[in-house]
PDB file of C-alpha atoms and ligand atoms in Angstrom:
ATOM      1  CA  UNK A   1      25.532 -35.919  -8.344  1.00  0.00           C
ATOM      2  CA  UNK A   2      23.032 -33.207  -9.045  1.00  0.00           C
ATOM      3  CA  UNK A   3      19.663 -33.746  -7.410  1.00  0.00           C
ATOM      4  CA  UNK A   4      16.240 -32.741  -8.949  1.00  0.00           C
ATOM      5  CA  UNK A   5      14.310 -30.212  -6.943  1.00  0.00           C
ATOM      6  CA  UNK A   6      10.963 -31.267  -5.546  1.00  0.00           C
ATOM      7  CA  UNK A   7       8.028 -31.050  -8.102  1.00  0.00           C
ATOM      8  CA  UNK A   8       6.127 -28.436  -6.060  1.00  0.00           C
ATOM      9  CA  UNK A   9       9.234 -26.262  -5.747  1.00  0.00           C
ATOM     10  CA  UNK A  10       9.865 -26.716  -9.390  1.00  0.00           C
ATOM     11  CA  UNK A  11       6.326 -25.527 -10.289  1.00  0.00           C
ATOM     12  CA  UNK A  12       6.723 -22.521  -8.076  1.00  0.00           C
ATOM     13  CA  UNK A  13      10.034 -21.769  -9.531  1.00  0.00           C
ATOM     14  CA  UNK A  14       8.625 -21.936 -13.083  1.00  0.00           C
ATOM     15  CA  UNK A  15       5.850 -19.533 -12.170  1.00  0.00           C
ATOM     16  CA  UNK A  16       8.295 -17.125 -10.599  1.00  0.00           C
ATOM     17  CA  UNK A  17      10.615 -17.343 -13.636  1.00  0.00           C
ATOM     18  CA  UNK A  18       7.721 -16.636 -16.074  1.00  0.00           C
ATOM     19  CA  UNK A  19       6.624 -13.689 -13.946  1.00  0.00           C
ATOM     20  CA  UNK A  20      10.123 -12.223 -14.128  1.00  0.00           C
ATOM     21  CA  UNK A  21      10.219 -12.792 -17.819  1.00  0.00           C
ATOM     22  CA  UNK A  22       6.866 -10.954 -18.087  1.00  0.00           C
ATOM     23  CA  UNK A  23       8.340  -8.013 -16.358  1.00  0.00           C
ATOM     24  CA  UNK A  24      11.519  -8.076 -18.477  1.00  0.00           C
ATOM     25  CA  UNK A  25      14.074  -9.928 -16.276  1.00  0.00           C
ATOM     26  CA  UNK A  26      15.734 -12.515 -18.362  1.00  0.00           C
ATOM     27  CA  UNK A  27      19.098 -13.085 -16.790  1.00  0.00           C
ATOM     28  CA  UNK A  28      19.540 -14.862 -13.471  1.00  0.00           C
ATOM     29  CA  UNK A  29      22.500 -15.331 -11.220  1.00  0.00           C
ATOM     30  CA  UNK A  30      22.799 -17.555  -8.334  1.00  0.00           C
ATOM     31  CA  UNK A  31      23.631 -15.961  -5.025  1.00  0.00           C
ATOM     32  CA  UNK A  32      26.146 -18.205  -3.625  1.00  0.00           C
ATOM     33  CA  UNK A  33      26.515 -16.165  -0.511  1.00  0.00           C
ATOM     34  CA  UNK A  34      22.913 -16.239   0.641  1.00  0.00           C
ATOM     35  CA  UNK A  35      22.292 -18.307   3.745  1.00  0.00           C
ATOM     36  CA  UNK A  36      18.766 -18.985   2.565  1.00  0.00           C
ATOM     37  CA  UNK A  37      20.204 -21.359  -0.005  1.00  0.00           C
ATOM     38  CA  UNK A  38      22.646 -23.107   2.227  1.00  0.00           C
ATOM     39  CA  UNK A  39      20.398 -26.253   2.477  1.00  0.00           C
ATOM     40  CA  UNK A  40      20.096 -26.748  -1.233  1.00  0.00           C
ATOM     41  CA  UNK A  41      22.440 -29.095  -2.941  1.00  0.00           C
ATOM     42  CA  UNK A  42      25.330 -27.422  -4.683  1.00  0.00           C
ATOM     43  CA  UNK A  43      23.884 -27.797  -8.110  1.00  0.00           C
ATOM     44  CA  UNK A  44      20.200 -27.320  -8.948  1.00  0.00           C
ATOM     45  CA  UNK A  45      19.046 -29.267 -11.931  1.00  0.00           C
ATOM     46  CA  UNK A  46      15.990 -27.825 -13.748  1.00  0.00           C
ATOM     47  CA  UNK A  47      13.871 -30.234 -15.784  1.00  0.00           C
ATOM     48  CA  UNK A  48      14.071 -30.142 -19.526  1.00  0.00           C
ATOM     49  CA  UNK A  49      13.331 -26.438 -20.328  1.00  0.00           C
ATOM     50  CA  UNK A  50       9.806 -25.847 -21.428  1.00  0.00           C
ATOM     51  CA  UNK A  51       9.080 -23.297 -24.125  1.00  0.00           C
ATOM     52  CA  UNK A  52       9.299 -20.382 -21.792  1.00  0.00           C
ATOM     53  CA  UNK A  53      12.688 -21.355 -20.288  1.00  0.00           C
ATOM     54  CA  UNK A  54      15.004 -21.335 -23.266  1.00  0.00           C
ATOM     55  CA  UNK A  55      18.451 -21.999 -21.660  1.00  0.00           C
ATOM     56  CA  UNK A  56      20.011 -19.480 -24.203  1.00  0.00           C
ATOM     57  CA  UNK A  57      18.333 -16.707 -22.351  1.00  0.00           C
ATOM     58  CA  UNK A  58      19.546 -17.783 -19.066  1.00  0.00           C
ATOM     59  CA  UNK A  59      23.144 -18.457 -19.798  1.00  0.00           C
ATOM     60  CA  UNK A  60      24.579 -15.410 -21.501  1.00  0.00           C
ATOM     61  CA  UNK A  61      24.882 -12.889 -18.736  1.00  0.00           C
ATOM     62  CA  UNK A  62      25.567  -9.418 -20.096  1.00  0.00           C
ATOM     63  CA  UNK A  63      27.737  -7.547 -17.633  1.00  0.00           C
ATOM     64  CA  UNK A  64      25.595  -5.033 -15.704  1.00  0.00           C
ATOM     65  CA  UNK A  65      26.981  -1.581 -15.272  1.00  0.00           C
ATOM     66  CA  UNK A  66      28.635  -1.261 -11.813  1.00  0.00           C
ATOM     67  CA  UNK A  67      25.745  -0.515  -9.532  1.00  0.00           C
ATOM     68  CA  UNK A  68      25.844   2.788  -7.726  1.00  0.00           C
ATOM     69  CA  UNK A  69      25.328   1.953  -4.142  1.00  0.00           C
ATOM     70  CA  UNK A  70      22.301   3.376  -2.636  1.00  0.00           C
ATOM     71  CA  UNK A  71      23.437   5.064   0.554  1.00  0.00           C
ATOM     72  CA  UNK A  72      20.250   3.815   2.401  1.00  0.00           C
ATOM     73  CA  UNK A  73      20.481   0.151   1.557  1.00  0.00           C
ATOM     74  CA  UNK A  74      23.018  -2.100   3.055  1.00  0.00           C
ATOM     75  CA  UNK A  75      25.482  -3.040   0.194  1.00  0.00           C
ATOM     76  CA  UNK A  76      25.005  -6.690   1.092  1.00  0.00           C
ATOM     77  CA  UNK A  77      21.218  -6.698   0.301  1.00  0.00           C
ATOM     78  CA  UNK A  78      20.035  -8.140  -2.959  1.00  0.00           C
ATOM     79  CA  UNK A  79      18.501  -5.388  -5.187  1.00  0.00           C
ATOM     80  CA  UNK A  80      15.800  -6.373  -7.498  1.00  0.00           C
ATOM     81  CA  UNK A  81      15.907  -3.078  -9.264  1.00  0.00           C
ATOM     82  CA  UNK A  82      19.596  -3.225  -9.875  1.00  0.00           C
ATOM     83  CA  UNK A  83      19.320  -6.687 -11.293  1.00  0.00           C
ATOM     84  CA  UNK A  84      16.784  -5.522 -13.777  1.00  0.00           C
ATOM     85  CA  UNK A  85      18.256  -4.425 -17.159  1.00  0.00           C
ATOM     86  CA  UNK A  86      16.711  -1.675 -19.134  1.00  0.00           C
ATOM     87  CA  UNK A  87      14.515  -3.121 -21.807  1.00  0.00           C
ATOM     88  CA  UNK A  88      15.560  -1.754 -25.178  1.00  0.00           C
ATOM     89  CA  UNK A  89      12.656  -0.148 -27.069  1.00  0.00           C
ATOM     90  CA  UNK A  90      10.429  -0.266 -24.028  1.00  0.00           C
ATOM     91  CA  UNK A  91       7.609   2.252 -24.032  1.00  0.00           C
ATOM     92  CA  UNK A  92       4.587   3.132 -21.948  1.00  0.00           C
ATOM     93  CA  UNK A  93       2.094   1.449 -24.231  1.00  0.00           C
ATOM     94  CA  UNK A  94       4.059  -1.821 -24.126  1.00  0.00           C
ATOM     95  CA  UNK A  95       4.275  -1.816 -20.366  1.00  0.00           C
ATOM     96  CA  UNK A  96       0.460  -1.125 -20.147  1.00  0.00           C
ATOM     97  CA  UNK A  97      -0.160  -3.968 -22.649  1.00  0.00           C
ATOM     98  CA  UNK A  98       2.142  -6.277 -20.424  1.00  0.00           C
ATOM     99  CA  UNK A  99       0.175  -5.339 -17.389  1.00  0.00           C
ATOM    100  CA  UNK A 100      -3.069  -6.173 -19.204  1.00  0.00           C
ATOM    101  CA  UNK A 101      -6.078  -7.270 -17.251  1.00  0.00           C
ATOM    102  CA  UNK A 102      -3.683  -7.876 -14.287  1.00  0.00           C
ATOM    103  CA  UNK A 103      -4.561 -10.470 -11.749  1.00  0.00           C
ATOM    104  CA  UNK A 104      -0.943 -10.987 -10.408  1.00  0.00           C
ATOM    105  CA  UNK A 105      -1.803  -9.817  -6.849  1.00  0.00           C
ATOM    106  CA  UNK A 106      -4.879  -9.740  -4.658  1.00  0.00           C
ATOM    107  CA  UNK A 107      -5.489  -6.050  -5.177  1.00  0.00           C
ATOM    108  CA  UNK A 108      -7.202  -6.788  -8.608  1.00  0.00           C
ATOM    109  CA  UNK A 109     -10.129  -8.266  -6.698  1.00  0.00           C
ATOM    110  CA  UNK A 110     -11.397  -4.865  -5.517  1.00  0.00           C
ATOM    111  CA  UNK A 111     -10.315  -2.859  -8.567  1.00  0.00           C
ATOM    112  CA  UNK A 112     -12.793  -0.775 -10.681  1.00  0.00           C
ATOM    113  CA  UNK A 113     -10.102   0.596 -12.954  1.00  0.00           C
ATOM    114  CA  UNK A 114      -6.277   0.009 -13.080  1.00  0.00           C
ATOM    115  CA  UNK A 115      -4.415   3.270 -12.650  1.00  0.00           C
ATOM    116  CA  UNK A 116      -1.436   3.067 -14.808  1.00  0.00           C
ATOM    117  CA  UNK A 117      -0.062   6.614 -14.795  1.00  0.00           C
ATOM    118  CA  UNK A 118      -0.700   9.841 -16.599  1.00  0.00           C
ATOM    119  CA  UNK A 119       1.076  12.701 -18.244  1.00  0.00           C
ATOM    120  CA  UNK A 120       3.966  13.427 -20.604  1.00  0.00           C
ATOM    121  CA  UNK A 121       5.720  10.154 -21.599  1.00  0.00           C
ATOM    122  CA  UNK A 122       8.961  12.229 -22.094  1.00  0.00           C
ATOM    123  CA  UNK A 123       8.729  14.273 -18.837  1.00  0.00           C
ATOM    124  CA  UNK A 124      11.731  15.507 -17.126  1.00  0.00           C
ATOM    125  CA  UNK A 125      10.000  15.153 -13.809  1.00  0.00           C
ATOM    126  CA  UNK A 126       8.054  12.118 -12.556  1.00  0.00           C
ATOM    127  CA  UNK A 127       6.009  12.057  -9.351  1.00  0.00           C
ATOM    128  CA  UNK A 128       5.499   8.652  -7.791  1.00  0.00           C
ATOM    129  CA  UNK A 129       2.718   8.118  -5.385  1.00  0.00           C
ATOM    130  CA  UNK A 130       1.650   5.145  -3.203  1.00  0.00           C
ATOM    131  CA  UNK A 131      -1.398   3.762  -4.929  1.00  0.00           C
ATOM    132  CA  UNK A 132      -4.880   4.768  -6.237  1.00  0.00           C
ATOM    133  CA  UNK A 133      -7.531   5.920  -3.840  1.00  0.00           C
ATOM    134  CA  UNK A 134     -11.302   5.899  -4.335  1.00  0.00           C
ATOM    135  CA  UNK A 135     -11.489   8.654  -6.933  1.00  0.00           C
ATOM    136  CA  UNK A 136      -8.502   7.273  -8.884  1.00  0.00           C
ATOM    137  CA  UNK A 137      -9.950   3.789  -8.872  1.00  0.00           C
ATOM    138  CA  UNK A 138     -13.151   5.213 -10.238  1.00  0.00           C
ATOM    139  CA  UNK A 139     -11.561   7.363 -13.048  1.00  0.00           C
ATOM    140  CA  UNK A 140      -8.462   5.247 -13.811  1.00  0.00           C
ATOM    141  CA  UNK A 141      -6.182   8.274 -13.307  1.00  0.00           C
ATOM    142  CA  UNK A 142      -3.666   9.019 -10.632  1.00  0.00           C
ATOM    143  CA  UNK A 143      -3.963  11.807  -8.025  1.00  0.00           C
ATOM    144  CA  UNK A 144      -7.419  13.138  -9.032  1.00  0.00           C
ATOM    145  CA  UNK A 145      -8.963  13.353  -5.463  1.00  0.00           C
ATOM    146  CA  UNK A 146      -8.280  15.717  -2.684  1.00  0.00           C
ATOM    147  CA  UNK A 147      -4.674  14.887  -2.442  1.00  0.00           C
ATOM    148  CA  UNK A 148      -4.390  15.065  -6.251  1.00  0.00           C
ATOM    149  CA  UNK A 149      -5.844  18.551  -6.217  1.00  0.00           C
ATOM    150  CA  UNK A 150      -3.104  19.666  -3.836  1.00  0.00           C
ATOM    151  CA  UNK A 151      -0.411  17.865  -5.986  1.00  0.00           C
ATOM    152  CA  UNK A 152      -1.841  19.804  -8.948  1.00  0.00           C
ATOM    153  CA  UNK A 153      -1.407  23.113  -6.963  1.00  0.00           C
ATOM    154  CA  UNK A 154       2.129  22.085  -6.122  1.00  0.00           C
ATOM    155  CA  UNK A 155       2.898  21.352  -9.840  1.00  0.00           C
ATOM    156  CA  UNK A 156       1.398  24.680 -10.828  1.00  0.00           C
ATOM    157  CA  UNK A 157       3.314  26.486  -8.108  1.00  0.00           C
ATOM    158  CA  UNK A 158       6.441  25.092  -9.708  1.00  0.00           C
ATOM    159  CA  UNK A 159       5.496  26.884 -12.984  1.00  0.00           C
ATOM    160  CA  UNK A 160       4.427  23.635 -14.702  1.00  0.00           C
ATOM    161  CA  UNK A 161       1.160  21.900 -15.736  1.00  0.00           C
ATOM    162  CA  UNK A 162       0.154  18.442 -14.930  1.00  0.00           C
ATOM    163  CA  UNK A 163       0.596  17.591 -18.676  1.00  0.00           C
ATOM    164  CA  UNK A 164       4.274  18.607 -18.453  1.00  0.00           C
ATOM    165  CA  UNK A 165       5.018  16.017 -15.836  1.00  0.00           C
ATOM    166  CA  UNK A 166       4.273  12.186 -15.423  1.00  0.00           C
ATOM    167  CA  UNK A 167       2.393  10.988 -12.477  1.00  0.00           C
ATOM    168  CA  UNK A 168       2.134   7.374 -11.328  1.00  0.00           C
ATOM    169  CA  UNK A 169       2.045   5.009  -8.338  1.00  0.00           C
ATOM    170  CA  UNK A 170       3.847   2.107  -6.781  1.00  0.00           C
ATOM    171  CA  UNK A 171       0.800  -0.082  -6.979  1.00  0.00           C
ATOM    172  CA  UNK A 172      -1.611   0.277  -9.862  1.00  0.00           C
ATOM    173  CA  UNK A 173      -4.787  -1.052  -8.121  1.00  0.00           C
ATOM    174  CA  UNK A 174      -6.487   0.440  -5.120  1.00  0.00           C
ATOM    175  CA  UNK A 175      -5.770  -1.239  -1.793  1.00  0.00           C
ATOM    176  CA  UNK A 176      -8.997  -1.961   0.210  1.00  0.00           C
ATOM    177  CA  UNK A 177      -9.974   1.001   2.402  1.00  0.00           C
ATOM    178  CA  UNK A 178      -6.848   2.850   1.092  1.00  0.00           C
ATOM    179  CA  UNK A 179      -4.615   0.745   3.327  1.00  0.00           C
ATOM    180  CA  UNK A 180      -0.917   0.763   2.815  1.00  0.00           C
ATOM    181  CA  UNK A 181      -0.010  -1.698   0.017  1.00  0.00           C
ATOM    182  CA  UNK A 182       1.508  -4.989   1.332  1.00  0.00           C
ATOM    183  CA  UNK A 183       4.961  -6.280   0.629  1.00  0.00           C
ATOM    184  CA  UNK A 184       3.779  -8.888  -1.849  1.00  0.00           C
ATOM    185  CA  UNK A 185       1.698  -6.319  -3.721  1.00  0.00           C
ATOM    186  CA  UNK A 186       4.540  -3.933  -3.954  1.00  0.00           C
ATOM    187  CA  UNK A 187       6.930  -6.541  -5.044  1.00  0.00           C
ATOM    188  CA  UNK A 188       4.557  -7.715  -7.733  1.00  0.00           C
ATOM    189  CA  UNK A 189       3.627  -4.304  -9.184  1.00  0.00           C
ATOM    190  CA  UNK A 190       6.873  -2.197  -8.690  1.00  0.00           C
ATOM    191  CA  UNK A 191       8.902  -3.825 -11.547  1.00  0.00           C
ATOM    192  CA  UNK A 192       6.231  -2.241 -13.886  1.00  0.00           C
ATOM    193  CA  UNK A 193       6.944   1.197 -12.139  1.00  0.00           C
ATOM    194  CA  UNK A 194      10.703   0.604 -12.723  1.00  0.00           C
ATOM    195  CA  UNK A 195       9.956  -0.020 -16.485  1.00  0.00           C
ATOM    196  CA  UNK A 196       7.847   3.057 -16.595  1.00  0.00           C
ATOM    197  CA  UNK A 197      10.776   5.111 -15.097  1.00  0.00           C
ATOM    198  CA  UNK A 198      13.235   3.579 -17.378  1.00  0.00           C
ATOM    199  CA  UNK A 199      11.026   4.297 -20.421  1.00  0.00           C
ATOM    200  CA  UNK A 200      10.410   7.879 -19.532  1.00  0.00           C
ATOM    201  CA  UNK A 201      13.917   8.410 -18.332  1.00  0.00           C
ATOM    202  CA  UNK A 202      13.203  11.625 -16.422  1.00  0.00           C
ATOM    203  CA  UNK A 203      15.879  13.995 -15.027  1.00  0.00           C
ATOM    204  CA  UNK A 204      14.169  14.008 -11.619  1.00  0.00           C
ATOM    205  CA  UNK A 205      11.978  11.527  -9.752  1.00  0.00           C
ATOM    206  CA  UNK A 206      10.062  12.882  -6.804  1.00  0.00           C
ATOM    207  CA  UNK A 207       8.660  10.188  -4.475  1.00  0.00           C
ATOM    208  CA  UNK A 208       5.569  11.350  -2.667  1.00  0.00           C
ATOM    209  CA  UNK A 209       5.530   9.766   0.744  1.00  0.00           C
ATOM    210  CA  UNK A 210       7.309   6.798   2.384  1.00  0.00           C
ATOM    211  CA  UNK A 211       5.859   3.964   0.306  1.00  0.00           C
ATOM    212  CA  UNK A 212       7.220   5.388  -2.965  1.00  0.00           C
ATOM    213  CA  UNK A 213      10.544   6.381  -1.396  1.00  0.00           C
ATOM    214  CA  UNK A 214      11.099   3.085   0.512  1.00  0.00           C
ATOM    215  CA  UNK A 215      10.187   1.064  -2.559  1.00  0.00           C
ATOM    216  CA  UNK A 216      12.445   2.826  -5.048  1.00  0.00           C
ATOM    217  CA  UNK A 217      15.303   3.269  -2.546  1.00  0.00           C
ATOM    218  CA  UNK A 218      14.727  -0.289  -1.174  1.00  0.00           C
ATOM    219  CA  UNK A 219      15.038   0.798   2.372  1.00  0.00           C
ATOM    220  CA  UNK A 220      13.058   0.498   5.635  1.00  0.00           C
ATOM    221  CA  UNK A 221      14.322   3.784   6.912  1.00  0.00           C
ATOM    222  CA  UNK A 222      11.623   6.360   7.716  1.00  0.00           C
ATOM    223  CA  UNK A 223      11.250   9.121   5.023  1.00  0.00           C
ATOM    224  CA  UNK A 224      12.206  11.868   7.740  1.00  0.00           C
ATOM    225  CA  UNK A 225      15.816  10.521   7.629  1.00  0.00           C
ATOM    226  CA  UNK A 226      16.167  11.380   3.935  1.00  0.00           C
ATOM    227  CA  UNK A 227      13.411  13.792   2.882  1.00  0.00           C
ATOM    228  CA  UNK A 228      14.648  16.592   0.784  1.00  0.00           C
ATOM    229  CA  UNK A 229      17.978  14.973  -0.026  1.00  0.00           C
ATOM    230  CA  UNK A 230      19.201  14.165  -3.511  1.00  0.00           C
ATOM    231  CA  UNK A 231      19.648  10.491  -3.823  1.00  0.00           C
ATOM    232  CA  UNK A 232      20.509   8.238  -6.801  1.00  0.00           C
ATOM    233  CA  UNK A 233      18.017   5.915  -8.555  1.00  0.00           C
ATOM    234  CA  UNK A 234      19.570   4.023 -11.452  1.00  0.00           C
ATOM    235  CA  UNK A 235      21.564   7.053 -12.338  1.00  0.00           C
ATOM    236  CA  UNK A 236      18.580   9.521 -12.050  1.00  0.00           C
ATOM    237  CA  UNK A 237      18.188  12.127  -9.323  1.00  0.00           C
ATOM    238  CA  UNK A 238      15.624  11.104  -6.801  1.00  0.00           C
ATOM    239  CA  UNK A 239      14.192  13.277  -4.033  1.00  0.00           C
ATOM    240  CA  UNK A 240      11.603  12.094  -1.517  1.00  0.00           C
ATOM    241  CA  UNK A 241       9.210  14.450   0.056  1.00  0.00           C
ATOM    242  CA  UNK A 242       5.907  14.163   2.058  1.00  0.00           C
ATOM    243  CA  UNK A 243       2.805  12.899   0.406  1.00  0.00           C
ATOM    244  CA  UNK A 244       0.065  15.367  -0.393  1.00  0.00           C
ATOM    245  CA  UNK A 245      -2.375  13.349   1.765  1.00  0.00           C
ATOM    246  CA  UNK A 246       0.098  13.946   4.710  1.00  0.00           C
ATOM    247  CA  UNK A 247       0.076  17.623   3.907  1.00  0.00           C
ATOM    248  CA  UNK A 248      -3.779  17.702   4.084  1.00  0.00           C
ATOM    249  CA  UNK A 249      -3.543  16.367   7.681  1.00  0.00           C
ATOM    250  CA  UNK A 250      -0.467  18.429   8.579  1.00  0.00           C
ATOM    251  CA  UNK A 251      -0.562  21.703   6.641  1.00  0.00           C
ATOM    252  CA  UNK A 252       2.383  23.039   8.639  1.00  0.00           C
ATOM    253  CA  UNK A 253       4.566  20.527   6.692  1.00  0.00           C
ATOM    254  CA  UNK A 254       3.815  22.400   3.392  1.00  0.00           C
ATOM    255  CA  UNK A 255       6.811  24.742   3.875  1.00  0.00           C
ATOM    256  CA  UNK A 256       9.259  21.792   3.896  1.00  0.00           C
ATOM    257  CA  UNK A 257       7.655  20.375   0.891  1.00  0.00           C
ATOM    258  CA  UNK A 258       7.835  23.660  -0.923  1.00  0.00           C
ATOM    259  CA  UNK A 259      11.618  23.913  -0.160  1.00  0.00           C
ATOM    260  CA  UNK A 260      12.022  20.413  -1.563  1.00  0.00           C
ATOM    261  CA  UNK A 261      10.120  21.421  -4.727  1.00  0.00           C
ATOM    262  CA  UNK A 262      12.312  24.442  -5.135  1.00  0.00           C
ATOM    263  CA  UNK A 263      15.366  22.189  -5.120  1.00  0.00           C
ATOM    264  CA  UNK A 264      13.712  20.271  -7.965  1.00  0.00           C
ATOM    265  CA  UNK A 265      13.014  23.489  -9.797  1.00  0.00           C
ATOM    266  CA  UNK A 266      16.711  24.594  -9.486  1.00  0.00           C
ATOM    267  CA  UNK A 267      17.783  21.252 -11.038  1.00  0.00           C
ATOM    268  CA  UNK A 268      15.183  21.649 -13.878  1.00  0.00           C
ATOM    269  CA  UNK A 269      16.014  25.275 -14.445  1.00  0.00           C
ATOM    270  CA  UNK A 270      12.516  26.492 -13.450  1.00  0.00           C
ATOM    271  CA  UNK A 271      12.103  29.877 -11.932  1.00  0.00           C
ATOM    272  CA  UNK A 272       9.181  31.291  -9.977  1.00  0.00           C
ATOM    273  CA  UNK A 273       7.739  33.883 -12.364  1.00  0.00           C
ATOM    274  CA  UNK A 274       8.141  37.462 -11.567  1.00  0.00           C
ATOM    275  CA  UNK A 275       4.940  38.987 -10.204  1.00  0.00           C
ATOM    276  CA  UNK A 276       3.788  35.623  -9.089  1.00  0.00           C
ATOM    277  CA  UNK A 277       4.018  35.116  -5.361  1.00  0.00           C
ATOM    278  CA  UNK A 278       6.560  32.428  -4.767  1.00  0.00           C
ATOM    279  CA  UNK A 279       4.765  31.274  -1.647  1.00  0.00           C
ATOM    280  CA  UNK A 280       4.147  27.648  -1.083  1.00  0.00           C
ATOM    281  CA  UNK A 281       1.004  26.130  -2.449  1.00  0.00           C
ATOM    282  CA  UNK A 282      -1.953  26.969  -0.215  1.00  0.00           C
TER     283      UNK A 282
HETATM  284  N1  LIG B   1      -2.520   8.800  -3.384  1.00  0.00           N
HETATM  285  C1  LIG B   1      -1.565   8.237  -4.056  1.00  0.00           C
HETATM  286  O1  LIG B   1      -0.543   7.773  -3.582  1.00  0.00           O
HETATM  287  N2  LIG B   1      -1.812   7.928  -5.332  1.00  0.00           N
HETATM  288  C2  LIG B   1      -2.901   8.517  -5.986  1.00  0.00           C
HETATM  289  O2  LIG B   1      -2.995   8.226  -7.237  1.00  0.00           O
HETATM  290  C3  LIG B   1      -3.899   9.085  -5.219  1.00  0.00           C
HETATM  291  C4  LIG B   1      -3.678   9.285  -3.878  1.00  0.00           C
END
């Protein structure tokens, strides 16, 4: 006979489901192979569905397209991103409205301004950074501090303007003292990044630094293992390169980044203009 799950667990489960619904996930599959679930009874009975949990939404699984395996992730790992369907008609304003005055993770406590993203909503090229720093938090715009100035130079060296591309981050609120965002913060915020990327549907995604790369590729491998290589992200070309802040500390790595950006330029059909020194950004 089916057993009810404990009330506390049920409440947690409800909260988690409604969060997933907020971020656009409406279909759920049980992973029968996971050892984590081995101690649960074979069938989980949910209490009578409340308004938000209409069974119709949960029971009609649309087949997902066969996922392209990400070479960096073990094929047995569960991928949140692959399980998220594209939301038909999604747009940046809708995503921003869904984020709202976000308090979903602890980063909201130290926030001045949420930094959603900036640039061309139809960009062929999207840069993804880690999270806002002090200047970004103050202005509500991504990459406007020192690292941002270098990113702007990099974009211009590619023959583009900032307004031609889209720039955003894994987390939308500044981590205290610019620390690396923590796992729960990334997990809470990155589904909105995924929606942004789906809505923009760029040709190329450039991950700036390991947090962006590891988040989108769902890997723990260090960026040096795959920097400069073309990888797949939900059918889009993704390339990871060093973060501009790293370049400020290690200017000798600029040459490698410039080589990476030239690969991106080749895919986008961009050429270094004649008469303009093709050299790497200074
Ligand atoms: N570093 C980031 O990763 N993102 C920003 O927006 C600014 C600095």
